[in-house]
Coordinates of C-alpha atoms and ligand atoms in Angstrom, one line a residue:
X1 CA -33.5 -9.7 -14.4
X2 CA -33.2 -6.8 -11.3
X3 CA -30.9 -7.1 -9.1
X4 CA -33.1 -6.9 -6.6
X5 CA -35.4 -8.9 -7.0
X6 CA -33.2 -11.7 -6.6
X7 CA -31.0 -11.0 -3.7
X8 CA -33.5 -12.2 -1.0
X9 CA -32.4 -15.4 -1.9
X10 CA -29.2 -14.8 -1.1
X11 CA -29.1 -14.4 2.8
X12 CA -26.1 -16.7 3.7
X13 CA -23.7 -15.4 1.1
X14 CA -21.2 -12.9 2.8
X15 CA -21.4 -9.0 1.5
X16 CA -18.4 -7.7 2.6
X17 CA -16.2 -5.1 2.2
X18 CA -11.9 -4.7 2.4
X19 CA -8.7 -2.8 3.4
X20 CA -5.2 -3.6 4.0
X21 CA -2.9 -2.2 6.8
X22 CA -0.2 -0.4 5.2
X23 CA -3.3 1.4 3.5
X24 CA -5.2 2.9 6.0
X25 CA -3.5 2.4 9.8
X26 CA -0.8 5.3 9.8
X27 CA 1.0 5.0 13.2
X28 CA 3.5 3.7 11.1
X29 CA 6.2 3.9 14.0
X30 CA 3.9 4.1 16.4
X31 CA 4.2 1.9 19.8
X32 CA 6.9 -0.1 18.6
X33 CA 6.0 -1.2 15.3
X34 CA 9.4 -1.8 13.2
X35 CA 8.9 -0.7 9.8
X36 CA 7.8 -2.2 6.7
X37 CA 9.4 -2.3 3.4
X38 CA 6.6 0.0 2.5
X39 CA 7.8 2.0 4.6
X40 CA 11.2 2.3 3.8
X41 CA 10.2 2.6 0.1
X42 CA 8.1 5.8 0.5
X43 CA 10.8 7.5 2.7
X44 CA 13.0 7.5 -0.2
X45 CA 11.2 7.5 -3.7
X46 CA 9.6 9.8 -5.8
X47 CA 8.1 8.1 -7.9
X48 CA 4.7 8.0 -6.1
X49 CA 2.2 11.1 -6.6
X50 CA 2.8 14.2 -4.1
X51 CA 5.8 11.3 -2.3
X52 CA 2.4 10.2 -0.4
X53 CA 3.0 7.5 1.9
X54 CA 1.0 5.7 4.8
X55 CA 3.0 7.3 7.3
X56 CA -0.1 8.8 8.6
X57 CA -3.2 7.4 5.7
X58 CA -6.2 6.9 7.0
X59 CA -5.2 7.2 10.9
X60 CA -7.0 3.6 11.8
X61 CA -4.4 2.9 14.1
X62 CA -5.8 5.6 16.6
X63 CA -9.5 6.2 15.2
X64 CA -10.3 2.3 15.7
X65 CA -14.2 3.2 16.4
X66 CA -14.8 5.5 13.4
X67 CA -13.4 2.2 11.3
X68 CA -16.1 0.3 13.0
X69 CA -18.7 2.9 13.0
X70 CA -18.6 3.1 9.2
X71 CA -18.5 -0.7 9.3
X72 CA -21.7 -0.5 10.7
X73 CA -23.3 2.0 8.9
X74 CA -22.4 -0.3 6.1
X75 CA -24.5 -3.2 7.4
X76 CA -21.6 -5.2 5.8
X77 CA -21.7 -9.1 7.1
X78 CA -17.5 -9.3 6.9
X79 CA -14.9 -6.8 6.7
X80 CA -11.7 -8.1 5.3
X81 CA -8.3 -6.7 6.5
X82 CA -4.8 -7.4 7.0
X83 CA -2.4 -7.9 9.8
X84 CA 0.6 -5.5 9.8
X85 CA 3.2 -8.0 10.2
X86 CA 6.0 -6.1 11.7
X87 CA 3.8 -4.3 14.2
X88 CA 3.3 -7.6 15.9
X89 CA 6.3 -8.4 15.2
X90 CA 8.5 -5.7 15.1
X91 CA 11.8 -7.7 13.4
X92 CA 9.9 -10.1 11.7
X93 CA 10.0 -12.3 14.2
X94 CA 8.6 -13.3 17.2
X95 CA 11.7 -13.0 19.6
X96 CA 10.3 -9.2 18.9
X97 CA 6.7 -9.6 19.9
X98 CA 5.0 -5.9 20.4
X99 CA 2.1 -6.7 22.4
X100 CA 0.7 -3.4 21.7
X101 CA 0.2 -4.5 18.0
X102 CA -1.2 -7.1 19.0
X103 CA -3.8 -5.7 21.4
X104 CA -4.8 -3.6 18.6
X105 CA -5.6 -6.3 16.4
X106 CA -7.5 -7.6 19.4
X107 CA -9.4 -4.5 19.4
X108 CA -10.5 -4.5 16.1
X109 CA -11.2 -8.1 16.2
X110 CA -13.4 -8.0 19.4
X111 CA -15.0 -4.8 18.2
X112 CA -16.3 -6.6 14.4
X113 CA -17.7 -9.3 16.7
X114 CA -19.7 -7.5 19.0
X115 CA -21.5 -5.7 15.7
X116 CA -21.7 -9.3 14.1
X117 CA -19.1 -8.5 11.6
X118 CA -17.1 -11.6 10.7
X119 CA -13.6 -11.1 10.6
X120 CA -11.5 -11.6 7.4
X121 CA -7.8 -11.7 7.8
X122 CA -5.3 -11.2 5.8
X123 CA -2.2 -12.1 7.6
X124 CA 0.5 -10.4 4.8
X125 CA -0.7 -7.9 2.7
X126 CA 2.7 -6.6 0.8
X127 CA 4.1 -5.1 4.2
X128 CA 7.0 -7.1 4.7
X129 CA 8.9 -6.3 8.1
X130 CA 12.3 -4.5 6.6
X131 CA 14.2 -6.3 9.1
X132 CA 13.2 -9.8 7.0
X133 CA 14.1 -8.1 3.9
X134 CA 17.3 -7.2 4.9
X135 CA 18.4 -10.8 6.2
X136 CA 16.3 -13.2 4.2
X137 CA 14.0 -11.7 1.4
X138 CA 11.1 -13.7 -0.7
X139 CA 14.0 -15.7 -2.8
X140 CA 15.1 -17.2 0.0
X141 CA 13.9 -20.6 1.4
X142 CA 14.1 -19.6 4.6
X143 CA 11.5 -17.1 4.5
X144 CA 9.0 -20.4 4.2
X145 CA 9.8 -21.2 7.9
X146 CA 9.4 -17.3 8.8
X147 CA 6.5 -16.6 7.6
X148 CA 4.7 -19.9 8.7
X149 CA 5.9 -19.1 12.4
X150 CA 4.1 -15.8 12.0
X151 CA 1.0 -17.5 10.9
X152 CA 1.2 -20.0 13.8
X153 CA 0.9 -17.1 16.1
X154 CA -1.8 -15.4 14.3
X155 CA -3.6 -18.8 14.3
X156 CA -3.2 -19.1 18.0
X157 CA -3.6 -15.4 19.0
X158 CA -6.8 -14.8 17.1
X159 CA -7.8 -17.8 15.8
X160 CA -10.9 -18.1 18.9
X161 CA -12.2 -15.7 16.8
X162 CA -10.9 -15.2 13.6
X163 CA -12.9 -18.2 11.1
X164 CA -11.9 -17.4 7.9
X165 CA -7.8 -16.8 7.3
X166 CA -6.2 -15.4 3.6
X167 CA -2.2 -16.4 4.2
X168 CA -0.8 -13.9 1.0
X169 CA -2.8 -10.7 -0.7
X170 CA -2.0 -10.9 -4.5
X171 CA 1.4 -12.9 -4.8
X172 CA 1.9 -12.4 -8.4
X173 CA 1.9 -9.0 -7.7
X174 CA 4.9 -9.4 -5.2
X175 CA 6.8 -11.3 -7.7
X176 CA 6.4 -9.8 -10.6
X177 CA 5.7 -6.0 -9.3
X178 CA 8.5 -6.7 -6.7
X179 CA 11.0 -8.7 -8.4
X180 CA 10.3 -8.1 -12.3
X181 CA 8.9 -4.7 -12.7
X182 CA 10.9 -3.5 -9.6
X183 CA 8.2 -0.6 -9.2
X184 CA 7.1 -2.2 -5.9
X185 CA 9.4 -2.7 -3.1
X186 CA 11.7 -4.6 -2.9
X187 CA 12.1 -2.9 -6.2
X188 CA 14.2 -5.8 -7.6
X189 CA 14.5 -5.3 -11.6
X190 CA 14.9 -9.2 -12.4
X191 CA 12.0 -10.2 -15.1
X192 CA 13.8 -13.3 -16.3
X193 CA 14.3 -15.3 -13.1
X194 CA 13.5 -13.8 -9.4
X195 CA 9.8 -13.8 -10.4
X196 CA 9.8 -17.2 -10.7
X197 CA 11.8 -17.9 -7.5
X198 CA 9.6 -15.7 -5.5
X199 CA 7.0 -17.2 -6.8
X200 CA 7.9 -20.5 -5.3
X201 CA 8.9 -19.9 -2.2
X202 CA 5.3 -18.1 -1.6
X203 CA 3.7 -21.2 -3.0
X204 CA 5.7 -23.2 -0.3
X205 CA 5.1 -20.9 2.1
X206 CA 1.4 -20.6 1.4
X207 CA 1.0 -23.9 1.9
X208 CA 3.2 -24.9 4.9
X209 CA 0.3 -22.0 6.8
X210 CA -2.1 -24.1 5.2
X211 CA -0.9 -27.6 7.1
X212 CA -0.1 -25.9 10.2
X213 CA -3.7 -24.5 10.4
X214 CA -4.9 -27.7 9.7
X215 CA -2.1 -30.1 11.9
X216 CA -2.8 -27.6 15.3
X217 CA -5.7 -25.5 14.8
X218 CA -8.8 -26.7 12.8
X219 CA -10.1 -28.9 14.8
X220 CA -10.9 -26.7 17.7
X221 CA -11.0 -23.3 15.8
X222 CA -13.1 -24.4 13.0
X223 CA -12.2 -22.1 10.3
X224 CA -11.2 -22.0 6.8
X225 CA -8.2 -20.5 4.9
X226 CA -7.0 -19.7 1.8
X227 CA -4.6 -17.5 -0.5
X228 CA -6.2 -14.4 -2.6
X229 CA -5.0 -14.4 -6.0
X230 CA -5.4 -11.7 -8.5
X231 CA -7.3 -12.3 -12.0
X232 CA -7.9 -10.2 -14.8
X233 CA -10.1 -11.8 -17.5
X234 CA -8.5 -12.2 -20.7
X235 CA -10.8 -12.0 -23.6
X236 CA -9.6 -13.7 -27.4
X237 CA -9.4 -10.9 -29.4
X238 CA -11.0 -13.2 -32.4
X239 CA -13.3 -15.8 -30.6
X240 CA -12.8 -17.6 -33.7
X241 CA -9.2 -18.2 -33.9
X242 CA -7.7 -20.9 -32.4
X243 CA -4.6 -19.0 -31.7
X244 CA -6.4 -16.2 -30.1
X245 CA -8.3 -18.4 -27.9
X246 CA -5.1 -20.2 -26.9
X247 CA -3.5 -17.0 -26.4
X248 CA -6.2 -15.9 -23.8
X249 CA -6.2 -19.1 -21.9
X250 CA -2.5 -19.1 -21.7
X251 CA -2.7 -15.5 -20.2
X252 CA -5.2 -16.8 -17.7
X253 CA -2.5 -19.4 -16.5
X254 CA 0.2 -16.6 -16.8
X255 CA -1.5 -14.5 -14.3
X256 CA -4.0 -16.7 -12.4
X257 CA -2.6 -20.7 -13.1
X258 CA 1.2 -19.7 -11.8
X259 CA -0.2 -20.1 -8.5
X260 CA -3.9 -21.4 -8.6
X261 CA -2.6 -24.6 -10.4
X262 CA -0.3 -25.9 -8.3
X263 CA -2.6 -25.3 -4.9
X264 CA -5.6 -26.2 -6.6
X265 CA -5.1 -28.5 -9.2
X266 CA -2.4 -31.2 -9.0
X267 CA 0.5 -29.0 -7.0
X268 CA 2.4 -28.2 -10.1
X269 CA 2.3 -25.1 -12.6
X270 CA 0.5 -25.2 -15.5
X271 CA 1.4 -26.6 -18.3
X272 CA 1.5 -23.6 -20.5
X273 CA 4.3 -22.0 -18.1
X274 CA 6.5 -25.5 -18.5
X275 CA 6.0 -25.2 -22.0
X276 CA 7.1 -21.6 -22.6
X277 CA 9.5 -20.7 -20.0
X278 CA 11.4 -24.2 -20.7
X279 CA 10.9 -23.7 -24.0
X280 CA 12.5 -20.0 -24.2
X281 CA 14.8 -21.2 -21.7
X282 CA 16.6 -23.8 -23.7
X283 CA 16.2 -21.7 -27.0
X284 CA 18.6 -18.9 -24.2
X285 CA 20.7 -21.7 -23.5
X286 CA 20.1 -22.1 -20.1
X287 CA 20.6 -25.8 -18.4
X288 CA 17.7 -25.5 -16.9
X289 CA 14.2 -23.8 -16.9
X290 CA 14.0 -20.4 -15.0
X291 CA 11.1 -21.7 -13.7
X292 CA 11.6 -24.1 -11.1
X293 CA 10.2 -27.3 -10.4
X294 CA 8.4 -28.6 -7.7
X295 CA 9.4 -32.6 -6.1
X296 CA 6.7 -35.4 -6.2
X297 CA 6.8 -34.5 -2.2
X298 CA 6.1 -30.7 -2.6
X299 CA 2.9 -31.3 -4.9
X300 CA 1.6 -33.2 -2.7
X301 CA 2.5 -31.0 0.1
X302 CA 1.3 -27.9 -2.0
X303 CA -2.2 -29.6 -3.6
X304 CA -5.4 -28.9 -1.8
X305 CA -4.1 -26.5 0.1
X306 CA -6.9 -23.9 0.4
X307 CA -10.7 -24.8 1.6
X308 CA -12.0 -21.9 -1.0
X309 CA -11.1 -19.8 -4.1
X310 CA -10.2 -16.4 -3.1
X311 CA -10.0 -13.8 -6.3
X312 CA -9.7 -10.3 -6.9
X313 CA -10.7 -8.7 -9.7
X314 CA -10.5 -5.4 -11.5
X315 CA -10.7 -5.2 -15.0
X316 CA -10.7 -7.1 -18.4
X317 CA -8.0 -6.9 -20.9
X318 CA -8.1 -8.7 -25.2
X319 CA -5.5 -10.6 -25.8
X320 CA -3.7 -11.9 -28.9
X321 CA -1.1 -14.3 -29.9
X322 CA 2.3 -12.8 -30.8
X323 CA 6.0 -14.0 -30.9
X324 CA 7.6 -12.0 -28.4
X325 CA 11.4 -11.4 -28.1
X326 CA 13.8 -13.8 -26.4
X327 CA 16.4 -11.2 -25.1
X328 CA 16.1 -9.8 -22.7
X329 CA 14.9 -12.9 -20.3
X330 CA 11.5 -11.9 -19.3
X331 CA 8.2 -13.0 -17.7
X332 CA 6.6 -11.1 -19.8
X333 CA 8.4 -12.4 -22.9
X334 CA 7.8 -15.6 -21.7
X335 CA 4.2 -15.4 -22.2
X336 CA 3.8 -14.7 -25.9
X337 CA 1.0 -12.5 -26.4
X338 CA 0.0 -8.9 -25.9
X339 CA -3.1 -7.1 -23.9
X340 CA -5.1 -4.1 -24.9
X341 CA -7.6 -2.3 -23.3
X342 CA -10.9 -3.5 -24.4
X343 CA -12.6 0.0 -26.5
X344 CA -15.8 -0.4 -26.1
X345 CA -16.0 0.0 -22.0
X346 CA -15.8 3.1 -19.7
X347 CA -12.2 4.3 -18.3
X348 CA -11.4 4.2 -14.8
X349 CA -8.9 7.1 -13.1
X350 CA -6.1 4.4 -13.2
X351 CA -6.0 3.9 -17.3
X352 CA -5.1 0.5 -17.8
X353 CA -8.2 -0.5 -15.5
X354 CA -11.3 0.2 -17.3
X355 CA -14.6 -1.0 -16.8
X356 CA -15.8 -4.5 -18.3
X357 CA -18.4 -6.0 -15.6
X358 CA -19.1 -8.6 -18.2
X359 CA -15.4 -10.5 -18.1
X360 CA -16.0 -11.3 -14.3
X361 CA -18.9 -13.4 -15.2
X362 CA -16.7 -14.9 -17.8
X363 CA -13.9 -15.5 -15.4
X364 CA -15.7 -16.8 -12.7
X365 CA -17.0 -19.4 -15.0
X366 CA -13.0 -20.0 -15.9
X367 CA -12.7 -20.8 -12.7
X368 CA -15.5 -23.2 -12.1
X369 CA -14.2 -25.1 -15.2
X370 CA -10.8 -25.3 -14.5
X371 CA -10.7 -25.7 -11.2
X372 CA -13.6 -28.2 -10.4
X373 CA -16.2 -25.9 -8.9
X374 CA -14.8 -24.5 -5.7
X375 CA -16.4 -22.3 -3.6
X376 CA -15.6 -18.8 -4.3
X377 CA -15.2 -15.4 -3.4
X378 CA -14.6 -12.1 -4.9
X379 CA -11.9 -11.1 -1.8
X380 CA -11.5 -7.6 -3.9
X381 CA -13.2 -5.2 -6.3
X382 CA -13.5 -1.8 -7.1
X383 CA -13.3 0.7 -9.1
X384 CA -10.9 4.0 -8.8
X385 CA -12.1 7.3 -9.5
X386 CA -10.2 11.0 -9.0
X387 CA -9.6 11.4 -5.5
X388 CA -10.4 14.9 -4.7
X389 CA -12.3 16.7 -7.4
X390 CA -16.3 15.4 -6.5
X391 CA -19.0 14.2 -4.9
X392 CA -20.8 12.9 -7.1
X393 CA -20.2 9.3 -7.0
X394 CA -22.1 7.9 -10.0
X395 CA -19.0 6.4 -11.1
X396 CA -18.9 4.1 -8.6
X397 CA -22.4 2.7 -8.4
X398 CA -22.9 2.5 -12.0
X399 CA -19.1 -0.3 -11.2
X400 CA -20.9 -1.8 -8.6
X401 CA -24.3 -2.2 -9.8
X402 CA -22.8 -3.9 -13.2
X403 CA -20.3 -6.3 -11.6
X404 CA -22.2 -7.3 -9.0
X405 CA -25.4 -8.1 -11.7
X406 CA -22.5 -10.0 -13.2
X407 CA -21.3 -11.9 -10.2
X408 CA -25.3 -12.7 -9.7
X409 CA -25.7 -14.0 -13.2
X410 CA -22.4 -16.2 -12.8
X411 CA -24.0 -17.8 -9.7
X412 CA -27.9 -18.1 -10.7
X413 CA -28.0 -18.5 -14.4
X414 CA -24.5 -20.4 -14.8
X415 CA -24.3 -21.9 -11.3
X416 CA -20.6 -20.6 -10.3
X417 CA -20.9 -21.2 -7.0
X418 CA -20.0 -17.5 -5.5
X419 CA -19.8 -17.6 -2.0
X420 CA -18.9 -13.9 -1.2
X421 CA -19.0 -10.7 -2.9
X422 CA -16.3 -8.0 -0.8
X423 CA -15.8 -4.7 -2.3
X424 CA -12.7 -2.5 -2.2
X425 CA -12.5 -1.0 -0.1
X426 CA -13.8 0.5 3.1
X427 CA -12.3 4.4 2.2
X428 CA -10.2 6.1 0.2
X429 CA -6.6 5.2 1.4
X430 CA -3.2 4.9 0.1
X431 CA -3.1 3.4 -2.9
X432 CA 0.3 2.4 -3.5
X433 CA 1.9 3.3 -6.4
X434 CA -1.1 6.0 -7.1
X435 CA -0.4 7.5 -3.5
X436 CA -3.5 9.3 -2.9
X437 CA -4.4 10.4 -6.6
X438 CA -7.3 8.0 -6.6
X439 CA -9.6 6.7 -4.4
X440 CA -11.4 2.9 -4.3
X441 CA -13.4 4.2 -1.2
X442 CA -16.9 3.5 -0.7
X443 CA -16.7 6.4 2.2
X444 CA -14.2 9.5 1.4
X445 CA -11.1 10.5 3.3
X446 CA -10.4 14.2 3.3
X447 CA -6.7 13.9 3.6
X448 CA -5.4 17.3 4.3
X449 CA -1.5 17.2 3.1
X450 CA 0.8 19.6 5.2
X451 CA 4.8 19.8 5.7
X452 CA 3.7 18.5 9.0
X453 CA 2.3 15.0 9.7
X454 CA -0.2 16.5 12.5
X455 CA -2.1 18.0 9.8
X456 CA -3.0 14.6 8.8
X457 CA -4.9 14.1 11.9
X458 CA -7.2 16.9 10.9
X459 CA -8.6 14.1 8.2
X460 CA -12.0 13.4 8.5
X461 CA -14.4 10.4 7.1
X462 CA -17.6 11.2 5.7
X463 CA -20.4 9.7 3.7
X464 CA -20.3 9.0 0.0
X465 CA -23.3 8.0 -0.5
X466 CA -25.6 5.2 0.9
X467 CA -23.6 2.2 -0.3
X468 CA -25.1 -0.3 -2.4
X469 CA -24.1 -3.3 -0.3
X470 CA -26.7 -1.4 2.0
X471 CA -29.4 -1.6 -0.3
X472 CA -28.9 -4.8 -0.9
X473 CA -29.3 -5.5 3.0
X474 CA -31.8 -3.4 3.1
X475 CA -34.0 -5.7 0.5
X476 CA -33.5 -8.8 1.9
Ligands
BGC501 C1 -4.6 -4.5 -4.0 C2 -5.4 -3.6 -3.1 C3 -5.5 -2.2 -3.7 C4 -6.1 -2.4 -5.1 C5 -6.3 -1.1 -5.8 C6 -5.1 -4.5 -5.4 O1 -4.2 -5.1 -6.2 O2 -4.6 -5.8 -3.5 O3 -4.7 -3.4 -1.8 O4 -6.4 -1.4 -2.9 O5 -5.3 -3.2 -5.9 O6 -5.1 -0.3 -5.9

């Protein structure tokens, strides 16, 4: 089946596209923003590409229109970004209010309107104020309370207009990249426990946003939130071993389940995360589990809290069962089995994300089954080719012809009921760890690197090439 000959049926499902605010606004000190932990981190490491940072990155902050010009060019129905925390709120909090920030955001918001764009926000995308992480950080509880009275005033700023709210971008990524790995700031190096701490205190947090949008907003703003949550599939390396199968599913819970469970299953983790990290635990000789537990209260505080299922998705990886090692304490010894690349598919420019359109079909219908059918959308995906060397960007529609055929065969032939399809991203832009090597962008960036900033500003947008989310529009 073409892909086109079936997307006139699909009129009311949202084709959007994505970007974050520490990836593409620059101004990073600009009017009295207070920096980000993003920010500190790139002052001082080196272990990003060329010490790239998103001091100046895509220049959104000052070239508002050209953002919105492309938006339109794109004919896209939503465009997804995020909220740069501390340059609303310069400290973190809101004694600190920069209204300047905040008129921006009103810009941006009032300008996707008037071109019929709907507005999808991301209130924290990694960018935690510095000034929080200095006093309080992600294992602290009372960073719940912090972050949900940022949300409140998100909700009551731009909530006339703003219908459809993501609290957290990726939050196994901030616990694990941020507090296990260490590669991403805060750069904790803690696999054993902080993960798992983190973890819970974004759960929480999540879902205190989630009641306060729904105790003092709802009912006269009317729209919908939820949390985007980052899946790879994981595919059995023998379909026919019960191991390997088990071994896959488990990974899905490792990755997907930590957080998806508890919000929206029963407001607890899954049980393959009891089982193994108290398991391993007492086998340590630890009193406890590393991974906490939730009260009877906080599930039922935590369950239900998001009105749809927000994923992204890159890439597919096989899995198989092994018996990993107990010392040192580790997330990632905690699961038990090991991921390769699957052979067969094309390589990406970031290695360990190649190209397997056919395990989002398989993980969207995961997540119909395990989750009771929610409504969902893909909130990211993309594919990252070499920055600067061409034009020819073959790559990249050959990525989005196959997933999205793959994200239409989940929904027609299996009935996953996809709601929304948003690509990553809008440009090329700083892509974190990979600085500016690679680029997701559906337009290019010509970022011209200098000893001084001001060169930046010389940076100019251009065309890849018409975007398939336009030839879709243009068909229906
Ligand atoms: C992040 C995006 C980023 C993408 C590609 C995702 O995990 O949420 O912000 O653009 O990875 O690097």
């Amino acid at each position: 089946m073409s892909i086109m000959t079936i997307t006139g049926k699909h009129k009311e499902e949202n084709w959007g596209i994505s970007s974050s605010a520490y990836q593409i606004e620059g101004g990073w000190n600009a009017d009295g923003k207070g920096p980000s932990i993003w920010d500190t981190f790139t002052q001082t490491t080196d272990t990003i590409p060329d010490k790239a940072n998103g001091n100046v990155a895509c220049e959104s902050y000052n070239r508002l229109n050209e953002d919105l010009y492309m938006l339109r060019a794109l004919r896209v129905k939503s465009y997804r970004f995020s909220l740069s925390w501390s340059r609303i709120f310069p400290d973190g909090t809101r004694k600190s209010l920069n209204q300047k920030g905040v008129d921006y955001y009103n810009r941006l918001i009032d300008g996707l309107i008037a071109y019929n764009i709907e507005p999808i926000v991301t209130i924290y995308h990694w960018d935690l104020p510095e000034a929080l992480q200095k006093v309080y950080d992600w294992d602290k509880a009372e960073m719940i309370d912090i972050f949900n009275d940022y949300c409140d005033f998100c909700f009551a700023t731009f909530g006339d207009r703003v219908k459809f709210w993501i609290t957290i971008n990726q939050p196994q990524t901030i616990g694990w990249s941020g507090y296990g790995l260490g590669n991403m700031p805060p750069n904790v190096k803690d696999p054993g426990y902080r993960p798992y701490i983190v973890a819970h205190n974004l759960i929480k947090a999540h879902a205190k946003a989630y009641h306060t949008y729904d105790d003092k907003y709802r009912q006269s703003q009317g729209g919908l939130i939820s949390i985007a949550l980052n899946a790879d599939w994981a595919e059995p390396k023998d379909v026919s071993i019960r191991r390997e199968v088990v071994a896959a599913d488990r990974a899905m819970q490792f990755q997907l389940g930590w957080f998806a469970h508890p919000i929206f299953k029963n407001g607890d983790y899954p049980d393959a995360l009891k089982w193994q990290v108290g398991n391993k635990s007492e086998i340590q000789g630890f009193p406890q589990s590393r991974l906490p537990s939730f009260t009877e209260e906080e599930k039922n505080f935590i369950k239900g809290t998001a009105d749809v299922f927000c994923v992204n998705h890159y890439t597919t990886k096989i899995v198989s069962h092994i018996t990993a090692r107990l010392s040192p304490e580790s997330y990632e010894y905690d699961w038990d089995f090991k991921e390769e690349e699957e052979n067969d598919s094309p390589t990406t420019a970031i290695p360990n994300q190649k190209v397997v359109a056919w395990g989002l079909r398989r993980l969207l219908n995961w997540i119909k089954e395990e989750y009771g059918d929610p409504e969902i959308y893909i909130t990211e995906n993309g594919v990252a080719t070499e920055a600067q060397t061409t034009w020819d960007d073959s790559d990249r529609v050959f990525f989005y012809k196959a997933y999205i055929d793959e994200a239409l065969k989940a929904y027609e032939l299996d009935g996953v009921t996809v709601k929304g399809y948003i690509a990553t991203s809008l440009m090329d832009s700083f892509e974190w760890l990979n600085g500016y090597k690679v680029g997701f962008g559906l337009h290019h960036v010509d970022f011209i690197f200098g000893p001084l900033e001001l060169f930046h500003i010389l940076s100019h947008y251009s065309h890849k090439h018409e975007s398939i989310l336009l030839e879709f529009h243009v068909k229906d």
